[in-house]
Amino acid sequence: MAAGEASSVSGAGTTVAGGDPHEIGAFYMREMPRLVLFVKTLSGSLDRHAAADVAQTAFERALPRWTGLSQPKAWLYKVARNEAIARCAAMRREPAADLLPERVDEVSGALAAEWRAEQRAVIDLLQGLPPKQREVMTWTMAGFSDAEIAAALGLSTDAVKQNRHYARQKLRKRLGPRKEESR
Amino acid sequence: MITRNRGTGGHDDRELDALLAGAWEDGAAVLATVLDLKAGRTALLAALPKPTAGGDRAGGMLAEVLIQVDAMAAALTAHSAPDQGPVHSHVAVFLLASRQFLIQLRTGLTGRNLSKESAAHFLAGLANALDEADRTIAALPAGVVSASELAEVREVLTGTRGQLPELAGRIARPFDDAGRVAVGVPAPVR
């Protein structure tokens, strides 16, 4: 087998050579911030620390089986999504008195400082969508195809398109006036 | 993904896509400056396993099957509670049966003791249960149940059924590679 031939695997437009530490390291550097953003947008309630922990956990789980994954990026994001859902559920089950004191969320601060207002508003609005629409839009923004989103969420591709259509309708409606006001 | 659909707020899909892509890339760029990526990469690569002949690929194949089975079972579970409406009540028993077949598949795969015949039996049972659910909602009198609830249940049935060929193909691969019993597939690493 030629170097990088059949051992190279792809997902959502990203190609990673299976098992090569340099390739995995490069993939991590490129994908980790996007995965943290994905987890944060999807969950809404997880702060940067928790979102980064979820993303790192997903990478650690993917690593032992990296060479066997035909779609490593899709697999990574599905694991991160399931882990985020589990942590959110665990947070809801915790009695209020046992919750950790609110931590300073550096990312939220950094995002607030560096993101342009309109772009920050986009993510805020995305987090305000109904769960299924938010999921479909977040997966779409992370670069996945309709078929990949359908497989990850257990939906038909028609349902993916329909949810995205409704999500866009809502986003357009809510973004329109804001844009006008900001001019 | 891009169309010229124009909403009431003044953004069309092209503008909206550009806005979303810009927000996403900016967010990722900001996060890249805040996260300690080098430390994370070092920790990750320190755990890099030594390559084994064929084992990693088999483990990855099994992991992908289990992820798909879990996602399908989760979708069915979410709609199996009969208190979600009359349509759900009518099909709950079939959704629960479908889920049970998935769980049996999962148990056999993770326990490495699933025979090819059992896999075929569980997949056929799953397809039959989905068929029964389809027939049940088709027989519901028109106008008695809400269209949105009907559409929601149909979506779950269609989504699950649509994944069956892929699932069957993934489950068949270890048998094709390693014989009639999936003993060659390692259990997933937790």
GROMACS .gro file of C-alpha atoms in nm:
model
  373
    1MET     CA    1   0.000   0.000   0.000
    2ALA     CA    2   0.139   0.336  -0.097
    3ALA     CA    3   0.200   0.586   0.178
    4GLY     CA    4  -0.121   0.766   0.269
    5GLU     CA    5  -0.322   0.567   0.017
    6ALA     CA    6  -0.581   0.338   0.171
    7SER     CA    7  -0.489   0.445   0.523
    8SER     CA    8  -0.612   0.796   0.453
    9VAL     CA    9  -0.965   0.853   0.562
   10SER     CA   10  -1.189   1.150   0.519
   11GLY     CA   11  -1.495   1.305   0.670
   12ALA     CA   12  -1.671   1.632   0.591
   13GLY     CA   13  -1.393   1.739   0.361
   14THR     CA   14  -1.114   1.663   0.605
   15THR     CA   15  -0.853   1.401   0.530
   16VAL     CA   16  -0.639   1.242   0.796
   17ALA     CA   17  -0.374   0.979   0.747
   18GLY     CA   18  -0.458   0.693   0.979
   19GLY     CA   19  -0.238   0.657   1.286
   20ASP     CA   20   0.033   0.906   1.185
   21PRO     CA   21   0.108   1.117   1.495
   22HIS     CA   22   0.198   1.422   1.286
   23GLU     CA   23  -0.125   1.403   1.090
   24ILE     CA   24  -0.333   1.342   1.402
   25GLY     CA   25  -0.158   1.630   1.577
   26ALA     CA   26  -0.224   1.861   1.285
   27PHE     CA   27  -0.586   1.747   1.270
   28TYR     CA   28  -0.619   1.815   1.642
   29MET     CA   29  -0.478   2.169   1.611
   30ARG     CA   30  -0.712   2.246   1.321
   31GLU     CA   31  -1.025   2.077   1.453
   32MET     CA   32  -1.015   2.121   1.830
   33PRO     CA   33  -1.129   2.488   1.834
   34ARG     CA   34  -1.411   2.404   1.594
   35LEU     CA   35  -1.515   2.105   1.803
   36VAL     CA   36  -1.521   2.318   2.119
   37LEU     CA   37  -1.733   2.578   1.939
   38PHE     CA   38  -1.960   2.298   1.813
   39VAL     CA   39  -2.008   2.162   2.166
   40LYS     CA   40  -2.064   2.509   2.310
   41THR     CA   41  -2.318   2.605   2.046
   42LEU     CA   42  -2.498   2.273   2.067
   43SER     CA   43  -2.521   2.257   2.445
   44GLY     CA   44  -2.565   2.621   2.531
   45SER     CA   45  -2.528   2.548   2.902
   46LEU     CA   46  -2.169   2.418   2.900
   47ASP     CA   47  -1.899   2.677   2.961
   48ARG     CA   48  -1.562   2.681   2.788
   49HIS     CA   49  -1.397   2.453   3.041
   50ALA     CA   50  -1.666   2.188   3.008
   51ALA     CA   51  -1.689   2.223   2.629
   52ALA     CA   52  -1.311   2.187   2.592
   53ASP     CA   53  -1.316   1.886   2.824
   54VAL     CA   54  -1.590   1.723   2.616
   55ALA     CA   55  -1.392   1.786   2.295
   56GLN     CA   56  -1.068   1.650   2.444
   57THR     CA   57  -1.252   1.343   2.572
   58ALA     CA   58  -1.390   1.281   2.223
   59PHE     CA   59  -1.039   1.298   2.076
   60GLU     CA   60  -0.907   1.059   2.341
   61ARG     CA   61  -1.183   0.810   2.265
   62ALA     CA   62  -1.125   0.834   1.892
   63LEU     CA   63  -0.750   0.787   1.912
   64PRO     CA   64  -0.727   0.412   1.988
   65ARG     CA   65  -0.945   0.327   1.690
   66TRP     CA   66  -0.832   0.606   1.458
   67THR     CA   67  -0.702   0.386   1.177
   68GLY     CA   68  -1.024   0.186   1.166
   69LEU     CA   69  -1.260   0.482   1.135
   70SER     CA   70  -1.383   0.546   0.784
   71GLN     CA   71  -1.524   0.887   0.884
   72PRO     CA   72  -1.311   1.003   1.178
   73LYS     CA   73  -1.440   1.358   1.183
   74ALA     CA   74  -1.805   1.249   1.183
   75TRP     CA   75  -1.728   0.990   1.450
   76LEU     CA   76  -1.544   1.248   1.661
   77TYR     CA   77  -1.832   1.494   1.645
   78LYS     CA   78  -2.090   1.224   1.725
   79VAL     CA   79  -1.894   1.119   2.033
   80ALA     CA   80  -1.861   1.483   2.140
   81ARG     CA   81  -2.233   1.539   2.087
   82ASN     CA   82  -2.327   1.232   2.295
   83GLU     CA   83  -2.083   1.332   2.570
   84ALA     CA   84  -2.220   1.688   2.576
   85ILE     CA   85  -2.577   1.560   2.604
   86ALA     CA   86  -2.475   1.327   2.889
   87ARG     CA   87  -2.302   1.610   3.077
   88CYS     CA   88  -2.595   1.846   3.032
   89ALA     CA   89  -2.830   1.576   3.163
   90ALA     CA   90  -2.599   1.519   3.459
   91MET     CA   91  -2.593   1.894   3.529
   92ARG     CA   92  -2.972   1.905   3.531
   93ARG     CA   93  -2.983   1.616   3.780
   94GLU     CA   94  -2.745   1.787   4.022
   95PRO     CA   95  -2.912   1.966   4.312
   96ALA     CA   96  -2.857   2.341   4.296
   97ALA     CA   97  -2.659   2.340   4.622
   98ASP     CA   98  -2.408   2.097   4.472
   99LEU     CA   99  -2.340   2.300   4.161
  100LEU     CA  100  -1.995   2.442   4.129
  101PRO     CA  101  -1.967   2.815   4.180
  102GLU     CA  102  -1.985   3.005   3.857
  103ARG     CA  103  -1.643   3.020   3.696
  104VAL     CA  104  -1.504   3.294   3.484
  105ASP     CA  105  -1.559   3.175   3.129
  106GLU     CA  106  -1.253   3.304   2.945
  107VAL     CA  107  -1.388   3.207   2.609
  108SER     CA  108  -1.714   3.386   2.650
  109GLY     CA  109  -1.515   3.693   2.753
  110ALA     CA  110  -1.276   3.656   2.462
  111LEU     CA  111  -1.555   3.594   2.219
  112ALA     CA  112  -1.744   3.892   2.348
  113ALA     CA  113  -1.437   4.111   2.305
  114GLU     CA  114  -1.323   3.990   1.966
  115TRP     CA  115  -1.630   3.880   1.780
  116ARG     CA  116  -1.808   4.138   1.577
  117ALA     CA  117  -2.147   4.214   1.729
  118GLU     CA  118  -2.344   4.077   1.437
  119GLN     CA  119  -2.154   3.750   1.436
  120ARG     CA  120  -2.196   3.711   1.810
  121ALA     CA  121  -2.566   3.770   1.761
  122VAL     CA  122  -2.575   3.490   1.505
  123ILE     CA  123  -2.440   3.237   1.755
  124ASP     CA  124  -2.672   3.366   2.028
  125LEU     CA  125  -2.968   3.325   1.795
  126LEU     CA  126  -2.850   2.982   1.692
  127GLN     CA  127  -2.848   2.876   2.056
  128GLY     CA  128  -3.204   3.004   2.087
  129LEU     CA  129  -3.342   2.774   1.816
  130PRO     CA  130  -3.553   2.468   1.907
  131PRO     CA  131  -3.320   2.173   1.985
  132LYS     CA  132  -3.354   1.978   1.661
  133GLN     CA  133  -3.317   2.287   1.442
  134ARG     CA  134  -3.020   2.402   1.646
  135GLU     CA  135  -2.857   2.060   1.606
  136VAL     CA  136  -2.907   2.051   1.231
  137MET     CA  137  -2.776   2.408   1.187
  138THR     CA  138  -2.475   2.344   1.411
  139TRP     CA  139  -2.381   2.028   1.223
  140THR     CA  140  -2.428   2.216   0.896
  141MET     CA  141  -2.198   2.494   1.011
  142ALA     CA  142  -1.942   2.233   1.116
  143GLY     CA  143  -1.929   2.128   0.751
  144PHE     CA  144  -2.124   1.802   0.744
  145SER     CA  145  -2.340   1.683   0.455
  146ASP     CA  146  -2.711   1.615   0.486
  147ALA     CA  147  -2.647   1.239   0.477
  148GLU     CA  148  -2.387   1.265   0.754
  149ILE     CA  149  -2.617   1.480   0.968
  150ALA     CA  150  -2.907   1.240   0.910
  151ALA     CA  151  -2.695   0.944   1.018
  152ALA     CA  152  -2.564   1.125   1.325
  153LEU     CA  153  -2.904   1.240   1.445
  154GLY     CA  154  -3.113   0.942   1.337
  155LEU     CA  155  -3.320   1.151   1.096
  156SER     CA  156  -3.405   1.121   0.730
  157THR     CA  157  -3.227   1.359   0.493
  158ASP     CA  158  -3.565   1.518   0.423
  159ALA     CA  159  -3.606   1.589   0.793
  160VAL     CA  160  -3.259   1.744   0.801
  161LYS     CA  161  -3.352   1.974   0.511
  162GLN     CA  162  -3.685   2.060   0.668
  163ASN     CA  163  -3.534   2.145   1.005
  164ARG     CA  164  -3.268   2.360   0.837
  165HIS     CA  165  -3.535   2.536   0.635
  166TYR     CA  166  -3.732   2.627   0.949
  167ALA     CA  167  -3.413   2.723   1.133
  168ARG     CA  168  -3.313   2.956   0.851
  169GLN     CA  169  -3.658   3.109   0.845
  170LYS     CA  170  -3.629   3.188   1.215
  171LEU     CA  171  -3.273   3.318   1.186
  172ARG     CA  172  -3.356   3.539   0.889
  173LYS     CA  173  -3.659   3.678   1.065
  174ARG     CA  174  -3.466   3.755   1.381
  175LEU     CA  175  -3.149   3.877   1.212
  176GLY     CA  176  -3.317   4.105   0.962
  177PRO     CA  177  -3.438   4.377   1.197
  178ARG     CA  178  -3.119   4.359   1.404
  179LYS     CA  179  -2.909   4.421   1.096
  180GLU     CA  180  -3.122   4.717   1.004
  181GLU     CA  181  -3.093   4.856   1.358
  182SER     CA  182  -2.714   4.820   1.363
  183ARG     CA  183  -2.667   5.029   1.049
  184MET     CA  184  -2.686   2.463   0.061
  185ILE     CA  185  -2.714   2.808  -0.092
  186THR     CA  186  -3.041   2.921  -0.244
  187ARG     CA  187  -3.195   3.259  -0.307
  188ASN     CA  188  -3.478   3.216  -0.060
  189ARG     CA  189  -3.552   3.557   0.087
  190GLY     CA  190  -3.709   3.585   0.430
  191THR     CA  191  -3.921   3.854   0.582
  192GLY     CA  192  -3.624   3.999   0.768
  193GLY     CA  193  -3.429   4.094   0.459
  194HIS     CA  194  -3.156   3.825   0.461
  195ASP     CA  195  -3.155   3.569   0.185
  196ASP     CA  196  -2.988   3.229   0.223
  197ARG     CA  197  -2.665   3.345   0.060
  198GLU     CA  198  -2.628   3.634   0.306
  199LEU     CA  199  -2.728   3.414   0.595
  200ASP     CA  200  -2.476   3.143   0.497
  201ALA     CA  201  -2.201   3.402   0.472
  202LEU     CA  202  -2.294   3.541   0.812
  203LEU     CA  203  -2.302   3.195   0.969
  204ALA     CA  204  -1.974   3.088   0.811
  205GLY     CA  205  -1.808   3.411   0.921
  206ALA     CA  206  -1.932   3.375   1.277
  207TRP     CA  207  -1.820   3.013   1.287
  208GLU     CA  208  -1.470   3.078   1.156
  209ASP     CA  209  -1.424   3.384   1.377
  210GLY     CA  210  -1.542   3.189   1.681
  211ALA     CA  211  -1.301   2.905   1.604
  212ALA     CA  212  -1.016   3.153   1.551
  213VAL     CA  213  -1.083   3.321   1.884
  214LEU     CA  214  -1.101   2.985   2.059
  215ALA     CA  215  -0.771   2.882   1.901
  216THR     CA  216  -0.606   3.176   2.077
  217VAL     CA  217  -0.764   3.097   2.415
  218LEU     CA  218  -0.731   2.719   2.431
  219ASP     CA  219  -0.397   2.561   2.520
  220LEU     CA  220  -0.390   2.354   2.204
  221LYS     CA  221  -0.025   2.252   2.229
  222ALA     CA  222  -0.076   2.104   2.576
  223GLY     CA  223  -0.388   1.925   2.459
  224ARG     CA  224  -0.208   1.784   2.156
  225THR     CA  225   0.083   1.665   2.368
  226ALA     CA  226  -0.153   1.489   2.610
  227LEU     CA  227  -0.340   1.331   2.322
  228LEU     CA  228  -0.035   1.204   2.137
  229ALA     CA  229   0.114   1.065   2.459
  230ALA     CA  230  -0.179   0.825   2.462
  231LEU     CA  231  -0.129   0.723   2.099
  232PRO     CA  232  -0.153   0.341   2.084
  233LYS     CA  233   0.106   0.130   1.910
  234PRO     CA  234  -0.018   0.002   1.574
  235THR     CA  235  -0.148  -0.354   1.554
  236ALA     CA  236  -0.213  -0.557   1.242
  237GLY     CA  237  -0.581  -0.522   1.157
  238GLY     CA  238  -0.700  -0.482   1.513
  239ASP     CA  239  -0.746  -0.106   1.498
  240ARG     CA  240  -0.952  -0.128   1.182
  241ALA     CA  241  -1.177  -0.398   1.329
  242GLY     CA  242  -1.221  -0.194   1.649
  243GLY     CA  243  -1.308   0.114   1.444
  244MET     CA  244  -1.563  -0.080   1.242
  245LEU     CA  245  -1.729  -0.207   1.557
  246ALA     CA  246  -1.724   0.141   1.712
  247GLU     CA  247  -1.901   0.282   1.408
  248VAL     CA  248  -2.169   0.012   1.423
  249LEU     CA  249  -2.226   0.075   1.793
  250ILE     CA  250  -2.250   0.451   1.745
  251GLN     CA  251  -2.512   0.397   1.475
  252VAL     CA  252  -2.706   0.143   1.686
  253ASP     CA  253  -2.700   0.382   1.984
  254ALA     CA  254  -2.824   0.674   1.774
  255MET     CA  255  -3.109   0.466   1.629
  256ALA     CA  256  -3.206   0.331   1.971
  257ALA     CA  257  -3.200   0.682   2.119
  258ALA     CA  258  -3.435   0.810   1.848
  259LEU     CA  259  -3.677   0.521   1.909
  260THR     CA  260  -3.660   0.564   2.287
  261ALA     CA  261  -3.749   0.930   2.261
  262HIS     CA  262  -4.074   0.839   2.084
  263SER     CA  263  -4.164   0.523   2.274
  264ALA     CA  264  -4.342   0.693   2.564
  265PRO     CA  265  -4.717   0.657   2.497
  266ASP     CA  266  -4.803   0.981   2.682
  267GLN     CA  267  -4.677   1.189   2.389
  268GLY     CA  268  -5.007   1.160   2.204
  269PRO     CA  269  -5.245   0.912   2.041
  270VAL     CA  270  -5.016   0.827   1.750
  271HIS     CA  271  -4.731   0.753   1.989
  272SER     CA  272  -4.968   0.537   2.195
  273HIS     CA  273  -5.058   0.327   1.893
  274VAL     CA  274  -4.700   0.263   1.784
  275ALA     CA  275  -4.520   0.256   2.121
  276VAL     CA  276  -4.519  -0.123   2.137
  277PHE     CA  277  -4.359  -0.150   1.792
  278LEU     CA  278  -4.101   0.118   1.867
  279LEU     CA  279  -4.010  -0.060   2.189
  280ALA     CA  280  -3.982  -0.389   1.999
  281SER     CA  281  -3.759  -0.220   1.739
  282ARG     CA  282  -3.541  -0.083   2.016
  283GLN     CA  283  -3.523  -0.427   2.177
  284PHE     CA  284  -3.386  -0.576   1.853
  285LEU     CA  285  -3.121  -0.303   1.842
  286ILE     CA  286  -3.022  -0.374   2.201
  287GLN     CA  287  -2.991  -0.746   2.123
  288LEU     CA  288  -2.770  -0.661   1.827
  289ARG     CA  289  -2.556  -0.437   2.045
  290THR     CA  290  -2.523  -0.698   2.317
  291GLY     CA  291  -2.415  -0.961   2.066
  292LEU     CA  292  -2.165  -0.731   1.899
  293THR     CA  293  -2.001  -0.612   2.219
  294GLY     CA  294  -2.001  -0.966   2.365
  295ARG     CA  295  -1.844  -1.099   2.043
  296ASN     CA  296  -2.097  -1.381   2.036
  297LEU     CA  297  -2.337  -1.266   1.766
  298SER     CA  298  -2.387  -1.531   1.498
  299LYS     CA  299  -2.461  -1.434   1.140
  300GLU     CA  300  -2.803  -1.599   1.172
  301SER     CA  301  -2.885  -1.404   1.489
  302ALA     CA  302  -2.776  -1.078   1.327
  303ALA     CA  303  -3.005  -1.148   1.031
  304HIS     CA  304  -3.288  -1.244   1.269
  305PHE     CA  305  -3.256  -0.922   1.471
  306LEU     CA  306  -3.238  -0.704   1.161
  307ALA     CA  307  -3.544  -0.877   1.013
  308GLY     CA  308  -3.728  -0.836   1.341
  309LEU     CA  309  -3.641  -0.469   1.347
  310ALA     CA  310  -3.767  -0.422   0.991
  311ASN     CA  311  -4.089  -0.611   1.072
  312ALA     CA  312  -4.156  -0.402   1.382
  313LEU     CA  313  -4.109  -0.084   1.178
  314ASP     CA  314  -4.345  -0.225   0.911
  315GLU     CA  315  -4.606  -0.293   1.178
  316ALA     CA  316  -4.573   0.060   1.308
  317ASP     CA  317  -4.615   0.191   0.952
  318ARG     CA  318  -4.926  -0.022   0.898
  319THR     CA  319  -5.069   0.087   1.232
  320ILE     CA  320  -5.045   0.458   1.164
  321ALA     CA  321  -5.171   0.408   0.808
  322ALA     CA  322  -5.484   0.247   0.952
  323LEU     CA  323  -5.556   0.535   1.191
  324PRO     CA  324  -5.877   0.714   1.097
  325ALA     CA  325  -5.814   1.040   0.913
  326GLY     CA  326  -5.878   1.357   1.107
  327VAL     CA  327  -5.865   1.191   1.448
  328VAL     CA  328  -5.495   1.246   1.513
  329SER     CA  329  -5.291   1.560   1.467
  330ALA     CA  330  -5.099   1.593   1.142
  331SER     CA  331  -4.790   1.718   1.323
  332GLU     CA  332  -4.776   1.420   1.559
  333LEU     CA  333  -4.829   1.186   1.265
  334ALA     CA  334  -4.548   1.357   1.073
  335GLU     CA  335  -4.318   1.336   1.374
  336VAL     CA  336  -4.369   0.961   1.415
  337ARG     CA  337  -4.339   0.902   1.040
  338GLU     CA  338  -4.010   1.093   1.046
  339VAL     CA  339  -3.869   0.860   1.312
  340LEU     CA  340  -3.987   0.551   1.125
  341THR     CA  341  -3.849   0.675   0.794
  342GLY     CA  342  -3.520   0.782   0.951
  343THR     CA  343  -3.474   0.446   1.123
  344ARG     CA  344  -3.574   0.246   0.818
  345GLY     CA  345  -3.342   0.455   0.600
  346GLN     CA  346  -3.047   0.352   0.814
  347LEU     CA  347  -3.117  -0.022   0.798
  348PRO     CA  348  -2.925  -0.095   0.475
  349GLU     CA  349  -2.615   0.084   0.604
  350LEU     CA  350  -2.641  -0.089   0.942
  351ALA     CA  351  -2.686  -0.429   0.779
  352GLY     CA  352  -2.382  -0.365   0.560
  353ARG     CA  353  -2.168  -0.262   0.855
  354ILE     CA  354  -2.271  -0.563   1.058
  355ALA     CA  355  -2.206  -0.797   0.766
  356ARG     CA  356  -1.848  -0.676   0.717
  357PRO     CA  357  -1.691  -0.853   1.018
  358PHE     CA  358  -1.861  -1.178   0.913
  359ASP     CA  359  -1.730  -1.139   0.561
  360ASP     CA  360  -1.382  -1.069   0.694
  361ALA     CA  361  -1.362  -1.314   0.981
  362GLY     CA  362  -1.606  -1.599   0.930
  363ARG     CA  363  -1.954  -1.670   1.059
  364VAL     CA  364  -1.916  -1.551   1.417
  365ALA     CA  365  -1.788  -1.204   1.498
  366VAL     CA  366  -1.517  -1.336   1.730
  367GLY     CA  367  -1.247  -1.144   1.548
  368VAL     CA  368  -1.398  -0.809   1.638
  369PRO     CA  369  -1.242  -0.669   1.952
  370ALA     CA  370  -1.462  -0.520   2.221
  371PRO     CA  371  -1.464  -0.141   2.220
  372VAL     CA  372  -1.222   0.045   2.446
  373ARG     CA  373  -1.412   0.253   2.698
   0.00000   0.00000   0.00000
